[in-house]
Short mmCIF file of C-alpha atoms in Angstrom, two decimals:
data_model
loop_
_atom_site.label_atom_id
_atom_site.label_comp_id
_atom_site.label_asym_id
_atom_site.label_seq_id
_atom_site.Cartn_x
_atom_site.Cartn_y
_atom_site.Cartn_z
CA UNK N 1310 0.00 0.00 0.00
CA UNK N 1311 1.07 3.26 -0.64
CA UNK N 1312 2.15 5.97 1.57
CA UNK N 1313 0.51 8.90 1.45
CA UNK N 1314 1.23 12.45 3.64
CA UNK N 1315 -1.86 13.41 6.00
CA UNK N 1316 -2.09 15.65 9.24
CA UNK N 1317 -2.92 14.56 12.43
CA UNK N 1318 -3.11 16.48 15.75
CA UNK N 1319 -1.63 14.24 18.78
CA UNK N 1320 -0.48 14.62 22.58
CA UNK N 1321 3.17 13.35 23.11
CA UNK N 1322 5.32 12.54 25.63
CA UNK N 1323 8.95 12.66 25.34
CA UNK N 1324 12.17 13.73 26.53
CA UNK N 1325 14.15 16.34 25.48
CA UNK N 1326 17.62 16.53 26.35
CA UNK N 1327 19.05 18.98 29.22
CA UNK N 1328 21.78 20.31 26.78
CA UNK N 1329 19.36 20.58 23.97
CA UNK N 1330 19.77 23.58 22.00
CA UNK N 1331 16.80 26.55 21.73
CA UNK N 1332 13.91 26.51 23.97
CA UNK N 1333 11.41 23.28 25.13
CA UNK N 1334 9.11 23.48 21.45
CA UNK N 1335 12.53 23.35 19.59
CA UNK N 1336 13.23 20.36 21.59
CA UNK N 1337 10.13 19.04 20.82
CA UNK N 1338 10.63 19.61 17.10
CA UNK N 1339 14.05 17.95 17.17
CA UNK N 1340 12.85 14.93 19.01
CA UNK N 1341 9.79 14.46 16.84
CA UNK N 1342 11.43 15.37 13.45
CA UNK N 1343 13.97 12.85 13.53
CA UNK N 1344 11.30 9.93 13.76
CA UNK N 1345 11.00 8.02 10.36
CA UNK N 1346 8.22 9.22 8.30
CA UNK N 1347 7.45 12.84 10.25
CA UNK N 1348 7.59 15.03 6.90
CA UNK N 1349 6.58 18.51 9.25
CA UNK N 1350 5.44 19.65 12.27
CA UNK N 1351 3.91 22.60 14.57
CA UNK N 1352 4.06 22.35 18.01
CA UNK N 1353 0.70 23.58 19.44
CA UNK N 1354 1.31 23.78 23.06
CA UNK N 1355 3.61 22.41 25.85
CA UNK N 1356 1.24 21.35 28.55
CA UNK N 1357 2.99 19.68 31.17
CA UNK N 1358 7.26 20.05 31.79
CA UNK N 1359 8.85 17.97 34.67
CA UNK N 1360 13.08 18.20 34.58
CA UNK N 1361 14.76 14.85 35.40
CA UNK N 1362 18.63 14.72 36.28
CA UNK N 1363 19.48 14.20 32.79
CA UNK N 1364 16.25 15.16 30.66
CA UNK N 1365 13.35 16.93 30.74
CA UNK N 1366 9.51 14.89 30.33
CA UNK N 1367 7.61 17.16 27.66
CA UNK N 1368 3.77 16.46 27.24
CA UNK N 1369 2.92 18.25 24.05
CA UNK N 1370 0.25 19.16 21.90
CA UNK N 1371 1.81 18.72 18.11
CA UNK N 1372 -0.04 18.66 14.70
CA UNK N 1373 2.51 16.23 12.76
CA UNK N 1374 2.19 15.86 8.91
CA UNK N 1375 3.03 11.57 8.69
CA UNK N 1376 3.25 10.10 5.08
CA UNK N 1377 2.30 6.49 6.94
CA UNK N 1378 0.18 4.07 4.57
CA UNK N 1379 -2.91 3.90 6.61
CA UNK N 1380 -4.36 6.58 8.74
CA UNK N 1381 -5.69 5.01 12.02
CA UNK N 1382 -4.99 6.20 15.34
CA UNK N 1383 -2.73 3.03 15.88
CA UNK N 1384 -0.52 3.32 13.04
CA UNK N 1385 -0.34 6.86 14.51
CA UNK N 1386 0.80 6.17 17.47
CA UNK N 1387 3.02 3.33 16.33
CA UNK N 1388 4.89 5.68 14.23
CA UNK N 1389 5.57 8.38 16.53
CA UNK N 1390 6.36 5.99 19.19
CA UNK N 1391 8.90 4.15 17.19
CA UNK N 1392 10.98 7.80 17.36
CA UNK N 1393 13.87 7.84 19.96
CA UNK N 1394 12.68 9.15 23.07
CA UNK N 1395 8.67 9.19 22.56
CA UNK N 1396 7.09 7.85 25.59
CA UNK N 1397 3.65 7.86 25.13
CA UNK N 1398 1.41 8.98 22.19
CA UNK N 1399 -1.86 9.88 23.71
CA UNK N 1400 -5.01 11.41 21.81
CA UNK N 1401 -4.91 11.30 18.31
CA UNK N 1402 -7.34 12.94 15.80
CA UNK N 1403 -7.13 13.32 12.29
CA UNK N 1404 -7.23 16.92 10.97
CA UNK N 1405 -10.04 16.98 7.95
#
């Protein structure tokens, strides 16, 4: 099946590094972008922050443009998962 690009809006946790460069949403973007498939993203809101000794825990409100071959919530969430320092994917809806 092919792949095709679509928007979603999801909530994400995930850490960002302490010595990450820019501000938390940069972090967000970094940690986010670098998962296979992500072609863009906006980060909508930062809703929860709690620093750890080596990280900070980022809850985040993202809209993420996927090109993933099915759009379900699960493949969703499998794909952002998959991406180095996700945690949890929470709520995902598809933006019409």
């Amino acid at each position: 099946m092919q792949a095709r690009t679509t928007t979603v809006t999801a909530t994400v946790t995930l850490w960002v590094p302490l010595d990450a460069s820019g501000d938390l949403t940069s972090g967000v973007e970094n940690v986010l972008g670098d998962v296979e498939n992500v072609d863009g993203l906006d980060v909508y809101d930062v809703t929860e922050v709690q620093p750890r000794a080596t990280d900070i825990q980022v809850t985040a409100v993202v809209g993420v443009q996927l090109a993933v071959p099915a759009v379900e919530d699960r493949t969703v969430r499998e794909t952002l998962a998959d991406g180095f320092g996700v945690m949890n994917v929470g709520r995902v809806e598809t933006d019409a």
